[in-house]
PDB file of C-alpha atoms and ligand atoms in Angstrom:
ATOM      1  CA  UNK A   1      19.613 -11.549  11.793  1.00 43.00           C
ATOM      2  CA  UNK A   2      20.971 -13.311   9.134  1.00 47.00           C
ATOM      3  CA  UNK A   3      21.892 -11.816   5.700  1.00 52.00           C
ATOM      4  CA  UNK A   4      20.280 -14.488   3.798  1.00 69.00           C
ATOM      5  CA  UNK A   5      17.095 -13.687   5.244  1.00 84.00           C
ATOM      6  CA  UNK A   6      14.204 -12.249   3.246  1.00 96.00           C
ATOM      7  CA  UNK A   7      12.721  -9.038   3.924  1.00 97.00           C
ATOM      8  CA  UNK A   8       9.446 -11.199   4.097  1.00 97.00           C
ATOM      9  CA  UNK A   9      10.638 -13.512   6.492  1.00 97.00           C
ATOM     10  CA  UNK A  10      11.680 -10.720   8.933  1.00 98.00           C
ATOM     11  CA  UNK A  11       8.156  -8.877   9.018  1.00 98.00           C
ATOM     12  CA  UNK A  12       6.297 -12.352   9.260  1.00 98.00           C
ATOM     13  CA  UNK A  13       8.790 -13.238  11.833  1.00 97.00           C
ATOM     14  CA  UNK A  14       8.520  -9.923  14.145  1.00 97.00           C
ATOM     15  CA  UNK A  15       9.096  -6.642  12.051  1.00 98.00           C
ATOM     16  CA  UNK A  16       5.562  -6.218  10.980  1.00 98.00           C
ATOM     17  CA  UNK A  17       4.251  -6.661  14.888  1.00 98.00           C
ATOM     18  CA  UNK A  18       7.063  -4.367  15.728  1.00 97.00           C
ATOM     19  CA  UNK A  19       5.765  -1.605  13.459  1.00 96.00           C
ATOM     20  CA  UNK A  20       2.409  -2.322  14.332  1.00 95.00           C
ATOM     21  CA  UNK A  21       3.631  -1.828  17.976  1.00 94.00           C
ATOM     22  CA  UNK A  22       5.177   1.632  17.236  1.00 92.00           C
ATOM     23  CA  UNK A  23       1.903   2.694  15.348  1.00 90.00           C
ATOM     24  CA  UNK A  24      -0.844   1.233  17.163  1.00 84.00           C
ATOM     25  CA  UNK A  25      -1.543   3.430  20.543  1.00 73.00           C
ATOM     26  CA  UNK A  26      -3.259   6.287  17.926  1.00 75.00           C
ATOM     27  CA  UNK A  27      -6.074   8.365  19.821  1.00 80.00           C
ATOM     28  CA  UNK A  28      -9.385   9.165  18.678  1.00 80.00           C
ATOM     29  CA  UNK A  29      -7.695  12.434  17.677  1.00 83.00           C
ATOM     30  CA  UNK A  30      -4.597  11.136  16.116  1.00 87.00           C
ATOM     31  CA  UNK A  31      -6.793   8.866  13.986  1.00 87.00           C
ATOM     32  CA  UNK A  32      -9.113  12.129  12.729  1.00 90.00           C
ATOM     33  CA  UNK A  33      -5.550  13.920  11.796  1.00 91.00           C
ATOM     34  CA  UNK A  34      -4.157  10.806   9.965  1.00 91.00           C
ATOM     35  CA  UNK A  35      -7.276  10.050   7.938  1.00 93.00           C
ATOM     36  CA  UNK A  36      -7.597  14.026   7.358  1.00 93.00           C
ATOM     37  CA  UNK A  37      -3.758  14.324   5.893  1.00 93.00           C
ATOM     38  CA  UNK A  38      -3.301  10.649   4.349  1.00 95.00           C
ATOM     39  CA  UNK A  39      -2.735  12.153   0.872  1.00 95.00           C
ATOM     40  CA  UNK A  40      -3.730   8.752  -1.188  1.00 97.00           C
ATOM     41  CA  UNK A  41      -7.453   8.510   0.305  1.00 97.00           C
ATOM     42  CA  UNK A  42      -9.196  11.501  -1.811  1.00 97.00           C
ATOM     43  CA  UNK A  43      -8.213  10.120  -4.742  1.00 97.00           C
ATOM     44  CA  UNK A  44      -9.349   6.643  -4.152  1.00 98.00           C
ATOM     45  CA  UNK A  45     -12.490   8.323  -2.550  1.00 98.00           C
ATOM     46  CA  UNK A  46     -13.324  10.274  -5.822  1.00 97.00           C
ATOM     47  CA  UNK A  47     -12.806   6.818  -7.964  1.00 98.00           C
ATOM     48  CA  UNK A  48     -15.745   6.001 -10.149  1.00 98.00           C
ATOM     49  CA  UNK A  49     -16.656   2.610  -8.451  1.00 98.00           C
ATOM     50  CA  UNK A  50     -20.230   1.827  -7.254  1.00 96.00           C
ATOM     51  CA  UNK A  51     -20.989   3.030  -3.410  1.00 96.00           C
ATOM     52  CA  UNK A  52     -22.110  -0.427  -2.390  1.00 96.00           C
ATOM     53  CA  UNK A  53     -20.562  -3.704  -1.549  1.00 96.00           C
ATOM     54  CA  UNK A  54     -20.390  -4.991  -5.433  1.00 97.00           C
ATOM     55  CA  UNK A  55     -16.908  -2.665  -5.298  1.00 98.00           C
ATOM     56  CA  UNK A  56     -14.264  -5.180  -4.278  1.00 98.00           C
ATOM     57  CA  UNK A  57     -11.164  -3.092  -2.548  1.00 98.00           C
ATOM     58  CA  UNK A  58      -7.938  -4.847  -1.010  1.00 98.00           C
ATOM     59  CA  UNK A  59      -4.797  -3.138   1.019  1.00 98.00           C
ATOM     60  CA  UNK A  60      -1.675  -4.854   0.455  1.00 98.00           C
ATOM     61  CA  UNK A  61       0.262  -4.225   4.201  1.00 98.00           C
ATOM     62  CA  UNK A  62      -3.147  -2.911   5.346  1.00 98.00           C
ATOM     63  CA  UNK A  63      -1.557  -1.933   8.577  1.00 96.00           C
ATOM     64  CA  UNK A  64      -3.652  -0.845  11.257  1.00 95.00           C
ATOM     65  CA  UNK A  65      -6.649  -0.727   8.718  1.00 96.00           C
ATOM     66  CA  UNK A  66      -7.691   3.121   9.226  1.00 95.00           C
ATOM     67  CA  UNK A  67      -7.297   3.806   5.372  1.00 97.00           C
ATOM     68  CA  UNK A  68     -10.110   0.784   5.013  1.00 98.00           C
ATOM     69  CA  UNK A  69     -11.947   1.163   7.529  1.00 96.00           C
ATOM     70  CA  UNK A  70     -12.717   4.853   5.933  1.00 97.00           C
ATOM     71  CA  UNK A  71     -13.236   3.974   2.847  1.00 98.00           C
ATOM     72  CA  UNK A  72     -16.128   1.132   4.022  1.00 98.00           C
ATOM     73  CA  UNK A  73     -17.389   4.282   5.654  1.00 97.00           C
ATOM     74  CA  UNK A  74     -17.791   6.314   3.394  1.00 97.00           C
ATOM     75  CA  UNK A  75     -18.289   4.576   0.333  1.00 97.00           C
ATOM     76  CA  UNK A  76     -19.677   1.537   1.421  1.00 98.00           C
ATOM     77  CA  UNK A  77     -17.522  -0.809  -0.333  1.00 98.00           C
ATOM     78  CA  UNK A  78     -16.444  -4.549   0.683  1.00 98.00           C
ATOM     79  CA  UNK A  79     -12.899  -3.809   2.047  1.00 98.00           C
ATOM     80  CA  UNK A  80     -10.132  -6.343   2.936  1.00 98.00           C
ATOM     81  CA  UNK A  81      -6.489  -6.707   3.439  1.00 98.00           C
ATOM     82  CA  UNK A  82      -3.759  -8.633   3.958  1.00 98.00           C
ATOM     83  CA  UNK A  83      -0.316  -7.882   6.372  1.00 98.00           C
ATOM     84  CA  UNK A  84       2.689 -10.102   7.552  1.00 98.00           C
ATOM     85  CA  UNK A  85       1.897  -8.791  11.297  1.00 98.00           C
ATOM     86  CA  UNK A  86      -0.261 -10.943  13.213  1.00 98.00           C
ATOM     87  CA  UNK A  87      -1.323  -8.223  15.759  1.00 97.00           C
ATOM     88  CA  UNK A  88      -1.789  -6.002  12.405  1.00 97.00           C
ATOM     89  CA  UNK A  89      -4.777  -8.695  11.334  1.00 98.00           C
ATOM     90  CA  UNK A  90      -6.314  -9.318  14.941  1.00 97.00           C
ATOM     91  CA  UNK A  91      -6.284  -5.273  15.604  1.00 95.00           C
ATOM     92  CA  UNK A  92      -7.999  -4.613  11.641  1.00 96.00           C
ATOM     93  CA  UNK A  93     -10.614  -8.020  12.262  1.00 98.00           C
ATOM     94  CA  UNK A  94     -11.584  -6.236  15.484  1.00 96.00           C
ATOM     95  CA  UNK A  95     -12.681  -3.617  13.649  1.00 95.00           C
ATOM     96  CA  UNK A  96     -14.661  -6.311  11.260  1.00 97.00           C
ATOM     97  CA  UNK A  97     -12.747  -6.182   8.363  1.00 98.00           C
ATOM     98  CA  UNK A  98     -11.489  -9.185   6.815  1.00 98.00           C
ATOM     99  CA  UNK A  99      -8.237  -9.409   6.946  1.00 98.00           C
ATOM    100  CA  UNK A 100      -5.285 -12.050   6.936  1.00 98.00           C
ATOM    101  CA  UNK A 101      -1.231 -13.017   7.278  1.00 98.00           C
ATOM    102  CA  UNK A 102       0.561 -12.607   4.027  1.00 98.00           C
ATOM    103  CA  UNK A 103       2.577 -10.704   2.082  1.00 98.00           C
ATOM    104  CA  UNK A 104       2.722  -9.441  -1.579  1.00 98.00           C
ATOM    105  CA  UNK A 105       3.812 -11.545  -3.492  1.00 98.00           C
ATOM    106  CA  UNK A 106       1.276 -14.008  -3.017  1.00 98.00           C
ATOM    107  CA  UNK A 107      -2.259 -12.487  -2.454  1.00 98.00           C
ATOM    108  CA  UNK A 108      -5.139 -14.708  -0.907  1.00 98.00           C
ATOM    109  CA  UNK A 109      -7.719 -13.994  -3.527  1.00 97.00           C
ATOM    110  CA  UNK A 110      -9.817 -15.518  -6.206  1.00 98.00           C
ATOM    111  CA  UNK A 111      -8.904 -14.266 -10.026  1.00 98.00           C
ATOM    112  CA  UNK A 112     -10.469 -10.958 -11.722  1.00 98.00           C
ATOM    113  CA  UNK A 113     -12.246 -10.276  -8.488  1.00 98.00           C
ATOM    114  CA  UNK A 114     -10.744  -6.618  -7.065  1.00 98.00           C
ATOM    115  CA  UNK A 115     -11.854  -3.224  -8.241  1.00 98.00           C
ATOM    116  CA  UNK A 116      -9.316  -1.119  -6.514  1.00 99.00           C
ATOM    117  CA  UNK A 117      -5.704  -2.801  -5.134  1.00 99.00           C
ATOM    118  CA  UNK A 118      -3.814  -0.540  -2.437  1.00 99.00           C
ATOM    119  CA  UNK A 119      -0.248  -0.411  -1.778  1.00 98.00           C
ATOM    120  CA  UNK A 120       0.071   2.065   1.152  1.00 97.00           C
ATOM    121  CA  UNK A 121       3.660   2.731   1.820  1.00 97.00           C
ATOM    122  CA  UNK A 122       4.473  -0.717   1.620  1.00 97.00           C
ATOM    123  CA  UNK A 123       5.980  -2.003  -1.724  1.00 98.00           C
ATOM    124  CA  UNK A 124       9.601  -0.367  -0.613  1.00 98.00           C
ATOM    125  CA  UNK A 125       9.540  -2.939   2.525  1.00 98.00           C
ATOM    126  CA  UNK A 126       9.239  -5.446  -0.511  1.00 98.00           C
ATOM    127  CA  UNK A 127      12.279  -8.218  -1.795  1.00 98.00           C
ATOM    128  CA  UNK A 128      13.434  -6.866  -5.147  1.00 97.00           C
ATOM    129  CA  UNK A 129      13.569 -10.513  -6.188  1.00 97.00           C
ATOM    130  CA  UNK A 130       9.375 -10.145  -5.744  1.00 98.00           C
ATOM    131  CA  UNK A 131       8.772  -7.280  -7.593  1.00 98.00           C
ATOM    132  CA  UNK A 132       7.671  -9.735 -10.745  1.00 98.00           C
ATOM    133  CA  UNK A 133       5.509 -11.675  -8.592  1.00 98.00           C
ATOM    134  CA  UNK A 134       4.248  -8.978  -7.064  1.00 98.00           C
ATOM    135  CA  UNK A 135       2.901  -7.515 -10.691  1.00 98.00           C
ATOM    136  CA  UNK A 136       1.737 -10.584 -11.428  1.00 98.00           C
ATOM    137  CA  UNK A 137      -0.438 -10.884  -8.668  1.00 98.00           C
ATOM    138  CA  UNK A 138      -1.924  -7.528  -8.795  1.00 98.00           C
ATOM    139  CA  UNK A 139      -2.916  -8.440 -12.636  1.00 98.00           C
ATOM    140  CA  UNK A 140      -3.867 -11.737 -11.564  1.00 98.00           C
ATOM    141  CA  UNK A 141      -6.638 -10.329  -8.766  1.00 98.00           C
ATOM    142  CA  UNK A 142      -7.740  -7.377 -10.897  1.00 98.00           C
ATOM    143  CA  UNK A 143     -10.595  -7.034 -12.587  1.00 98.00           C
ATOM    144  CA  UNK A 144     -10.568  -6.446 -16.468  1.00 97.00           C
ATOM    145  CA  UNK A 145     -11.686  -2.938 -15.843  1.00 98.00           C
ATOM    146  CA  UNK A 146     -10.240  -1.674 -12.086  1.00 98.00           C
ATOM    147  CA  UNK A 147      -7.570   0.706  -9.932  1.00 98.00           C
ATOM    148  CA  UNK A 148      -4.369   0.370  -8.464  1.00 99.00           C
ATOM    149  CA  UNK A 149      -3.921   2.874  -5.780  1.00 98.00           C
ATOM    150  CA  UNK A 150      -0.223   3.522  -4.669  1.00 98.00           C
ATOM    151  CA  UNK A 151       1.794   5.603  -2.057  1.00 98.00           C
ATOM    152  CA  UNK A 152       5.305   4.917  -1.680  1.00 97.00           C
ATOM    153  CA  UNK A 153       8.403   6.750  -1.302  1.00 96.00           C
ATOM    154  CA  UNK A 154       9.740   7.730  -5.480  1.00 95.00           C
ATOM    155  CA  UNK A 155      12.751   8.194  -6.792  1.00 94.00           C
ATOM    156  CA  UNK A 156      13.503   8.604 -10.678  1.00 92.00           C
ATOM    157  CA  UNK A 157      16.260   5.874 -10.252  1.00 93.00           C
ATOM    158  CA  UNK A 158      15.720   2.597  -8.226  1.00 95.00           C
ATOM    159  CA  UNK A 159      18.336   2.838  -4.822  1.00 94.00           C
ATOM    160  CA  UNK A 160      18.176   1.376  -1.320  1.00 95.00           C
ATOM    161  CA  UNK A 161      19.268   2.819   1.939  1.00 94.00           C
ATOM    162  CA  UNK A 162      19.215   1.129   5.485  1.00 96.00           C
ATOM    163  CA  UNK A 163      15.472   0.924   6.886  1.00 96.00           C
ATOM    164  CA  UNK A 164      15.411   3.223   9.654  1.00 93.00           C
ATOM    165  CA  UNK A 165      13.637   0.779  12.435  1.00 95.00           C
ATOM    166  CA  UNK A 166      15.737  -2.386  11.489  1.00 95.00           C
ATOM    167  CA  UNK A 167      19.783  -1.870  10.244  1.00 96.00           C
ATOM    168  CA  UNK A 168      19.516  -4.993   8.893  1.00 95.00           C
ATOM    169  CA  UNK A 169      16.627  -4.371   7.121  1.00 97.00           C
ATOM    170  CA  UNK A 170      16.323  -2.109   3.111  1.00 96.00           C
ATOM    171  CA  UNK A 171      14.255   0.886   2.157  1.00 96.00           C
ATOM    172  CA  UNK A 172      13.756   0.365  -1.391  1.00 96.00           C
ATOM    173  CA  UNK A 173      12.865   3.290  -3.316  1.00 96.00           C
ATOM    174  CA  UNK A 174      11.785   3.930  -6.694  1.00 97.00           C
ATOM    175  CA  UNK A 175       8.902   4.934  -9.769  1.00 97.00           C
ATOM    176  CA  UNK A 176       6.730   2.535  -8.192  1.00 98.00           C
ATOM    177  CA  UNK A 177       4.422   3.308 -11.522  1.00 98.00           C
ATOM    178  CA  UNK A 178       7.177   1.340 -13.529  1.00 97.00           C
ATOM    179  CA  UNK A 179       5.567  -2.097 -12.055  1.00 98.00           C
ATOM    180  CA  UNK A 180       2.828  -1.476 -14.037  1.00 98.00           C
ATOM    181  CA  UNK A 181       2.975   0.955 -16.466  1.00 97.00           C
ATOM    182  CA  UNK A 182       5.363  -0.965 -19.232  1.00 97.00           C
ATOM    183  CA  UNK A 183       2.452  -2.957 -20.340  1.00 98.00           C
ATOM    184  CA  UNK A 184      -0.166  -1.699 -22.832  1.00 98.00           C
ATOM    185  CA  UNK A 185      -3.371  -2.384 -20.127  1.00 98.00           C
ATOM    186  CA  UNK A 186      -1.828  -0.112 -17.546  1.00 98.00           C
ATOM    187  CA  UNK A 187      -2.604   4.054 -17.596  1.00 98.00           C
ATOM    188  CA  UNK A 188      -1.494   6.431 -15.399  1.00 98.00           C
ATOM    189  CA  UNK A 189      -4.457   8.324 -14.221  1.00 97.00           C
ATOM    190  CA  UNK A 190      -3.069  10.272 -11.489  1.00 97.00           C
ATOM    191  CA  UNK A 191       0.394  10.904 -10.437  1.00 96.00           C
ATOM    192  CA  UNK A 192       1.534  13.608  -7.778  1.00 94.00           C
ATOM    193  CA  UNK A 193       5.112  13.989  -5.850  1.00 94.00           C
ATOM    194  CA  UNK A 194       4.944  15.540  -2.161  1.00 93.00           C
ATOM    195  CA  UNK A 195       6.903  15.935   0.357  1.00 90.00           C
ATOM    196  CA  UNK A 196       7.023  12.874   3.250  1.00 89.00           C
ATOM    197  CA  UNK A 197       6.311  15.062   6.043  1.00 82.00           C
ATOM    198  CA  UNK A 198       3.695  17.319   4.728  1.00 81.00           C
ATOM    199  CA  UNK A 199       0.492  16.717   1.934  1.00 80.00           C
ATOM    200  CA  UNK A 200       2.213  19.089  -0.640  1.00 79.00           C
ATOM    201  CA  UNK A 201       5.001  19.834  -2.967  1.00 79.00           C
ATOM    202  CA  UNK A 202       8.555  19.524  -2.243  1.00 82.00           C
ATOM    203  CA  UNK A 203      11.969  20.924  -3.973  1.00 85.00           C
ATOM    204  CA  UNK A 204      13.686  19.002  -2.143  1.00 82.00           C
ATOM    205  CA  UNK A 205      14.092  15.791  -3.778  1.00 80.00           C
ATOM    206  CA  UNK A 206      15.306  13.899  -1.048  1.00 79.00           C
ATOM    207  CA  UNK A 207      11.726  14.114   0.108  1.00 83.00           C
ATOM    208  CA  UNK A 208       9.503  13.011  -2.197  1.00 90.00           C
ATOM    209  CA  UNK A 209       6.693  10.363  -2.140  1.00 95.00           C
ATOM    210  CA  UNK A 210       4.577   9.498  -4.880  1.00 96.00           C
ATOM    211  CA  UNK A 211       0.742   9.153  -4.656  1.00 97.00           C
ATOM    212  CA  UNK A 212      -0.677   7.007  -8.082  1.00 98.00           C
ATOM    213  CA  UNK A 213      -3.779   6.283  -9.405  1.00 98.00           C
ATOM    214  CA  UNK A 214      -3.505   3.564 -12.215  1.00 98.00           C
ATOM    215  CA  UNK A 215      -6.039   2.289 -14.551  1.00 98.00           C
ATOM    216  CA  UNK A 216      -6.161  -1.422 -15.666  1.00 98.00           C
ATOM    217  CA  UNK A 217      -8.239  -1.389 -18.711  1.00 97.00           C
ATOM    218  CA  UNK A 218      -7.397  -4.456 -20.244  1.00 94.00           C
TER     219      UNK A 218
HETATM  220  C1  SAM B 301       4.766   1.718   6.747  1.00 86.55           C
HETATM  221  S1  SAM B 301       3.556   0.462   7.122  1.00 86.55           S
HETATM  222  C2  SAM B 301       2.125   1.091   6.262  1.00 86.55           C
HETATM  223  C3  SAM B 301       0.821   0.615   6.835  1.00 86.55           C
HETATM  224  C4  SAM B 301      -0.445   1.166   6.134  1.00 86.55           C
HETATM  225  N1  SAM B 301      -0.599   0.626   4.803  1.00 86.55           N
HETATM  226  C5  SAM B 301      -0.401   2.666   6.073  1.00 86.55           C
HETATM  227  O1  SAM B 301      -0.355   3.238   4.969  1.00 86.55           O
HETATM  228  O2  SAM B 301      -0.391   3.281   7.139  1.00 86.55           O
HETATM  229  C6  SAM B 301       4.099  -0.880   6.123  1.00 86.55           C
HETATM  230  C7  SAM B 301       3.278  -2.126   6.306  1.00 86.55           C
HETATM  231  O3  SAM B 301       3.668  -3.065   5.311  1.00 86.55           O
HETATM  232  C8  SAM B 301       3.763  -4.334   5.906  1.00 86.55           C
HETATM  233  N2  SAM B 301       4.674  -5.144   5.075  1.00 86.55           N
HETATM  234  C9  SAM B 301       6.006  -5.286   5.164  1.00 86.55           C
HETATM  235  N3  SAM B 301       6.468  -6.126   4.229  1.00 86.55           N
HETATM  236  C10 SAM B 301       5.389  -6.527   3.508  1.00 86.55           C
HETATM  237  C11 SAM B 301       5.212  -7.416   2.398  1.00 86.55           C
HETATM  238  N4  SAM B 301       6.240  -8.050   1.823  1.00 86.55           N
HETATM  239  N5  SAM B 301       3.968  -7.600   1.935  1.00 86.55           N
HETATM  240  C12 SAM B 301       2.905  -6.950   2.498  1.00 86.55           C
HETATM  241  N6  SAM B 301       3.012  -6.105   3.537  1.00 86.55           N
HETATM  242  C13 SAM B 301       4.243  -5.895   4.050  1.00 86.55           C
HETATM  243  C14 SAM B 301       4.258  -4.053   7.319  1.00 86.55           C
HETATM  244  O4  SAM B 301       4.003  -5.107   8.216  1.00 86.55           O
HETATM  245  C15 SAM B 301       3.505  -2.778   7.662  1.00 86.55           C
HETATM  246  O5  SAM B 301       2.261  -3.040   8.272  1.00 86.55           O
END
């Protein structure tokens, strides 16, 4: 791969069907344990947002979908997403949930239209040089009064390291919160560190993932 590549351009061009590959043979059991220990869904679960399809929710690098396809089951709410990997889309629309190619940066939906925007684990596969855009989108597609829910690997200083699955590929890590939280219409509502390999606290620093809650109120 060349070095002039964007980390984009590699998960449209294969990484994203290659992690969707590695993740996607899940039983019926596996899928009960990773909905029951995904540490971001309770607290999008317990937001105040109508239970019916007036609640507008959208996963940025949806994945295989499970974290939508629960919360359109248990909430009720219109549910979509977006991921670089085609096999990602065709596996979450066979589930029927709308769902399309792309990438952060540049999000296919209308203006002021999303209650609740999720980034699960997927803003540190992001280009640095997007991390504006990437903002701007989210405020672009957000309703006046709405969410952003994020999990992501945290660090109190912003620092890269090789991306386990792809040497030529980054792990970016940082306050993920920063993105937003500089400008006066962003609150943190919720904020927890745990630990990567286990729903609760760490010491070990080296560890730590942030789950977010964020309110847009402006
Ligand atoms: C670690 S997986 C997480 C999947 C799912 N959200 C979850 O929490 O299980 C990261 C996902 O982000 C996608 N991804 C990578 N780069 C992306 C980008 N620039 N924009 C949107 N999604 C991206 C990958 O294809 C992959 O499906």
């Amino acid at each position: 791969m060349k070095n002039n590549t964007s980390q984009k351009e590699s998960f449209l061009n294969g990484e994203g069907d290659s992690w969707f590959n590695r993740n996607s043979l899940l039983s019926e059991i596996d899928y009960r344990y990773w909905i029951e220990n995904d540490p971001l869904l309770p607290l999008v679960l317990e937001l105040p947002c109508e239970n019916n399809s007036n609640t507008k929710v959208f996963e940025v690098g949806m994945g295989q979908g499970m974290r939508l396809t629960e919360l359109k089951n248990k909430r009720n709410w219109d549910v979509s997403g977006i991921d670089p990997s085609k096999k990602a889309v065709d596996h979450v629309r066979s589930n029927q949930i709308k769902s399309e190619i792309g990438t952060a940066e540049k999000l296919p939906i209308k203006d002021n239209s999303i209650d609740i925007l999720i980034y699960g684990f997927c803003l540190y596969l992001c280009d640095v040089n997007d991390l504006f855009l990437i903002s701007n989108e989210a405020n672009r597609v957000l309703k006046k009064y709405s969410w952003i829910a994020i999990i992501d690997f945290w660090s109190s200083y912003p620092f890269s390291n090789v991306y386990f699955h792809e040497p030529t590929l980054k792990s970016y890590k940082m306050d993920r919160t920063t993105m937003f939280t500089w400008h006066p219409n962003y609150k943190i509502y919720n904020h927890k560190l745990i630990s990567h390999n286990e729903n609760k606290y760490t010491d070990n620093m080296q560890d730590w993932v942030s789950v977010s809650i964020i309110r847009k109120n402006g």
